[in-house]
Amino acid sequence: MAYKITSNLQYFNIFVSSNYQQKANYNQSLDSKIKNIVNIIIQKMEYYCSYQERCHYEVQEKLRTFTLTTYEKDAIIVHLIENNYLSEERFASVFTISKFHQKKWGKIRLTNELKARKISAFLIAKAIKEIPSEEYYDAFTKLSEHQWEVFIEKDKIKKRKKFCDYLLRKGWESDLIYSKAKELENL
């Protein structure tokens, strides 16, 4: 009888150890699959960031579309920063200059748009300072004079309101707008 008990224990031990071995192999294959998926997502995010300058907030929003753990998301962001795909300072600078030149946005609109993307106040101030003041006022003058001519309105008050509303939406300072409106009204 003792022989049967020993052989049953041996069989049980062999069964349990083979079961653990199968689980270990399964976990290893699962880990390698997860690593492959994370590497694919890293490549996609590298392309996403190299195609156009991105801020951390935009990258985090993009990563939410993938089913990843918080640790994996953070690891991907760290990888992007270390490999210079992601830089908030560079993003703020490029965003400010390009929106100023292309869309003729004023400092207020630029500041608000950068705040919406969760850029720090220090980086916002640094990016805004990169716009040359002479170029800023020249752009304002050209834009305001063009818009004054575009608005065809017989009533001066309505024309002034449309003019001021347009420039306020573009993010220009109100004191500049109102002084320019008075100047153009008197011409």
CSV table of C-alpha atoms in Angstrom, one decimal:
chain,number,residue,atom,x,y,z
A,1,MET,CA,0.0,0.0,0.0
A,2,ALA,CA,2.8,2.4,0.7
A,3,TYR,CA,4.0,2.0,-2.8
A,4,LYS,CA,0.7,3.2,-4.2
A,5,ILE,CA,0.7,6.3,-2.1
A,6,THR,CA,4.2,7.2,-3.1
A,7,SER,CA,3.4,6.7,-6.7
A,8,ASN,CA,0.3,8.8,-6.4
A,9,LEU,CA,2.3,11.6,-4.8
A,10,GLN,CA,4.8,11.4,-7.5
A,11,TYR,CA,2.1,11.5,-10.2
A,12,PHE,CA,0.5,14.5,-8.3
A,13,ASN,CA,3.9,16.3,-8.1
A,14,ILE,CA,4.6,15.7,-11.8
A,15,PHE,CA,1.1,17.0,-12.7
A,16,VAL,CA,1.4,20.1,-10.6
A,17,SER,CA,4.9,20.9,-11.8
A,18,SER,CA,3.8,20.5,-15.5
A,19,ASN,CA,0.8,22.6,-14.8
A,20,TYR,CA,3.0,25.4,-13.4
A,21,GLN,CA,5.4,25.0,-16.4
A,22,GLN,CA,2.4,25.5,-18.8
A,23,LYS,CA,1.3,28.6,-16.9
A,24,ALA,CA,4.9,30.0,-16.9
A,25,ASN,CA,5.1,29.4,-20.7
A,26,TYR,CA,1.7,31.0,-21.1
A,27,ASN,CA,2.8,34.0,-19.0
A,28,GLN,CA,6.1,34.3,-21.0
A,29,SER,CA,4.2,34.2,-24.3
A,30,LEU,CA,1.7,36.7,-23.0
A,31,ASP,CA,4.5,39.0,-21.8
A,32,SER,CA,6.2,38.8,-25.2
A,33,LYS,CA,2.9,39.6,-27.0
A,34,ILE,CA,2.3,42.6,-24.7
A,35,LYS,CA,5.9,43.8,-25.4
A,36,ASN,CA,5.3,43.4,-29.1
A,37,ILE,CA,2.0,45.4,-28.9
A,38,VAL,CA,3.7,48.1,-26.8
A,39,ASN,CA,6.5,48.3,-29.4
A,40,ILE,CA,4.0,48.7,-32.2
A,41,ILE,CA,2.3,51.5,-30.3
A,42,ILE,CA,5.6,53.2,-29.6
A,43,GLN,CA,6.3,53.1,-33.3
A,44,LYS,CA,2.9,54.6,-34.0
A,45,MET,CA,3.4,57.3,-31.4
A,46,GLU,CA,6.9,58.1,-32.8
A,47,TYR,CA,5.3,58.7,-36.2
A,48,TYR,CA,2.4,60.7,-34.6
A,49,CYS,CA,4.9,63.0,-32.9
A,50,SER,CA,7.3,63.3,-35.9
A,51,TYR,CA,4.5,64.1,-38.3
A,52,GLN,CA,3.7,67.3,-36.4
A,53,GLU,CA,4.8,68.8,-33.1
A,54,ARG,CA,2.7,67.5,-30.2
A,55,CYS,CA,2.3,68.4,-26.6
A,56,HIS,CA,2.0,65.9,-23.7
A,57,TYR,CA,-1.8,66.5,-23.5
A,58,GLU,CA,-2.3,65.5,-27.1
A,59,VAL,CA,-0.1,62.4,-26.8
A,60,GLN,CA,-2.0,61.4,-23.6
A,61,GLU,CA,-5.3,61.8,-25.4
A,62,LYS,CA,-4.0,59.7,-28.3
A,63,LEU,CA,-2.8,57.0,-25.9
A,64,ARG,CA,-6.3,56.8,-24.4
A,65,THR,CA,-7.5,55.2,-27.6
A,66,PHE,CA,-5.3,52.2,-26.9
A,67,THR,CA,-6.0,49.7,-24.1
A,68,LEU,CA,-2.8,50.2,-22.1
A,69,THR,CA,-2.1,50.3,-18.4
A,70,THR,CA,-1.0,53.6,-16.8
A,71,TYR,CA,2.5,52.2,-16.4
A,72,GLU,CA,2.7,51.4,-20.1
A,73,LYS,CA,1.4,54.8,-21.1
A,74,ASP,CA,3.9,56.5,-18.9
A,75,ALA,CA,6.7,54.4,-20.3
A,76,ILE,CA,5.7,55.3,-23.8
A,77,ILE,CA,5.7,59.1,-22.9
A,78,VAL,CA,9.1,58.7,-21.2
A,79,HIS,CA,10.4,57.0,-24.4
A,80,LEU,CA,9.1,59.8,-26.6
A,81,ILE,CA,10.7,62.5,-24.4
A,82,GLU,CA,14.0,60.7,-24.1
A,83,ASN,CA,14.2,60.2,-27.9
A,84,ASN,CA,13.3,63.8,-28.5
A,85,TYR,CA,10.0,63.1,-30.2
A,86,LEU,CA,8.1,65.1,-27.6
A,87,SER,CA,9.1,68.5,-26.2
A,88,GLU,CA,6.6,70.9,-24.6
A,89,GLU,CA,9.0,73.9,-25.0
A,90,ARG,CA,9.5,73.2,-28.7
A,91,PHE,CA,5.7,72.6,-29.2
A,92,ALA,CA,4.8,75.9,-27.5
A,93,SER,CA,7.4,77.8,-29.6
A,94,VAL,CA,6.3,76.3,-32.9
A,95,PHE,CA,2.6,76.5,-32.1
A,96,THR,CA,2.9,80.2,-31.2
A,97,ILE,CA,4.9,81.3,-34.2
A,98,SER,CA,2.9,79.2,-36.8
A,99,LYS,CA,-0.6,80.3,-35.5
A,100,PHE,CA,0.6,83.9,-35.4
A,101,HIS,CA,1.8,83.8,-39.0
A,102,GLN,CA,-0.8,81.6,-40.5
A,103,LYS,CA,-4.0,82.5,-38.7
A,104,LYS,CA,-3.0,86.0,-37.4
A,105,TRP,CA,-3.9,85.2,-33.8
A,106,GLY,CA,-3.1,87.7,-31.1
A,107,LYS,CA,-1.3,87.1,-27.8
A,108,ILE,CA,-4.6,86.5,-25.9
A,109,ARG,CA,-5.8,83.7,-28.2
A,110,LEU,CA,-2.4,82.1,-28.3
A,111,THR,CA,-2.2,82.1,-24.5
A,112,ASN,CA,-5.7,80.6,-24.2
A,113,GLU,CA,-5.0,77.9,-26.8
A,114,LEU,CA,-1.8,76.9,-25.1
A,115,LYS,CA,-3.5,76.8,-21.7
A,116,ALA,CA,-6.2,74.6,-23.2
A,117,ARG,CA,-3.3,72.2,-24.1
A,118,LYS,CA,-2.1,72.3,-20.5
A,119,ILE,CA,1.2,74.1,-21.2
A,120,SER,CA,2.9,75.7,-18.2
A,121,ALA,CA,2.7,79.4,-17.7
A,122,PHE,CA,6.4,79.7,-17.9
A,123,LEU,CA,6.6,78.1,-21.3
A,124,ILE,CA,3.6,80.2,-22.6
A,125,ALA,CA,5.4,83.4,-21.6
A,126,LYS,CA,8.6,82.2,-23.2
A,127,ALA,CA,6.8,81.3,-26.4
A,128,ILE,CA,4.9,84.6,-26.6
A,129,LYS,CA,8.2,86.6,-26.1
A,130,GLU,CA,9.5,84.9,-29.2
A,131,ILE,CA,7.2,87.0,-31.4
A,132,PRO,CA,9.0,90.2,-32.4
A,133,SER,CA,7.0,93.2,-31.2
A,134,GLU,CA,7.5,95.2,-34.4
A,135,GLU,CA,6.2,92.2,-36.4
A,136,TYR,CA,3.3,91.8,-34.0
A,137,TYR,CA,2.1,95.4,-34.4
A,138,ASP,CA,2.7,95.3,-38.2
A,139,ALA,CA,0.5,92.2,-38.5
A,140,PHE,CA,-2.2,93.9,-36.3
A,141,THR,CA,-2.1,97.0,-38.5
A,142,LYS,CA,-2.4,95.1,-41.8
A,143,LEU,CA,-5.1,92.8,-40.5
A,144,SER,CA,-7.2,95.6,-38.9
A,145,GLU,CA,-7.0,97.8,-42.0
A,146,HIS,CA,-7.9,94.9,-44.3
A,147,GLN,CA,-10.9,94.0,-42.1
A,148,TRP,CA,-12.1,97.6,-41.9
A,149,GLU,CA,-12.3,97.6,-45.6
A,150,VAL,CA,-13.9,94.2,-45.8
A,151,PHE,CA,-16.9,95.0,-43.6
A,152,ILE,CA,-19.4,96.9,-45.7
A,153,GLU,CA,-21.9,98.5,-43.4
A,154,LYS,CA,-23.6,101.8,-43.6
A,155,ASP,CA,-24.2,102.1,-39.9
A,156,LYS,CA,-20.9,103.1,-38.3
A,157,ILE,CA,-21.8,101.5,-34.9
A,158,LYS,CA,-22.6,98.1,-36.5
A,159,LYS,CA,-19.4,98.3,-38.6
A,160,ARG,CA,-17.4,99.1,-35.5
A,161,LYS,CA,-19.0,96.2,-33.5
A,162,LYS,CA,-18.3,93.7,-36.3
A,163,PHE,CA,-14.7,95.0,-36.6
A,164,CYS,CA,-14.1,94.8,-32.8
A,165,ASP,CA,-15.7,91.4,-32.4
A,166,TYR,CA,-13.7,89.9,-35.2
A,167,LEU,CA,-10.4,91.1,-33.8
A,168,LEU,CA,-11.3,90.1,-30.2
A,169,ARG,CA,-12.1,86.6,-31.5
A,170,LYS,CA,-8.6,86.6,-33.1
A,171,GLY,CA,-7.2,87.3,-29.6
A,172,TRP,CA,-5.8,90.8,-30.1
A,173,GLU,CA,-5.7,93.2,-27.1
A,174,SER,CA,-8.8,95.3,-26.6
A,175,ASP,CA,-6.9,98.6,-26.1
A,176,LEU,CA,-5.2,98.1,-29.5
A,177,ILE,CA,-8.5,97.2,-31.2
A,178,TYR,CA,-10.5,100.2,-29.8
A,179,SER,CA,-7.8,102.7,-30.5
A,180,LYS,CA,-7.5,101.4,-34.1
A,181,ALA,CA,-11.3,101.5,-34.6
A,182,LYS,CA,-11.4,105.1,-33.5
A,183,GLU,CA,-8.5,105.9,-35.8
A,184,LEU,CA,-10.1,104.2,-38.8
A,185,GLU,CA,-13.5,105.8,-38.1
A,186,ASN,CA,-12.0,109.2,-38.4
A,187,LEU,CA,-10.5,108.6,-41.8
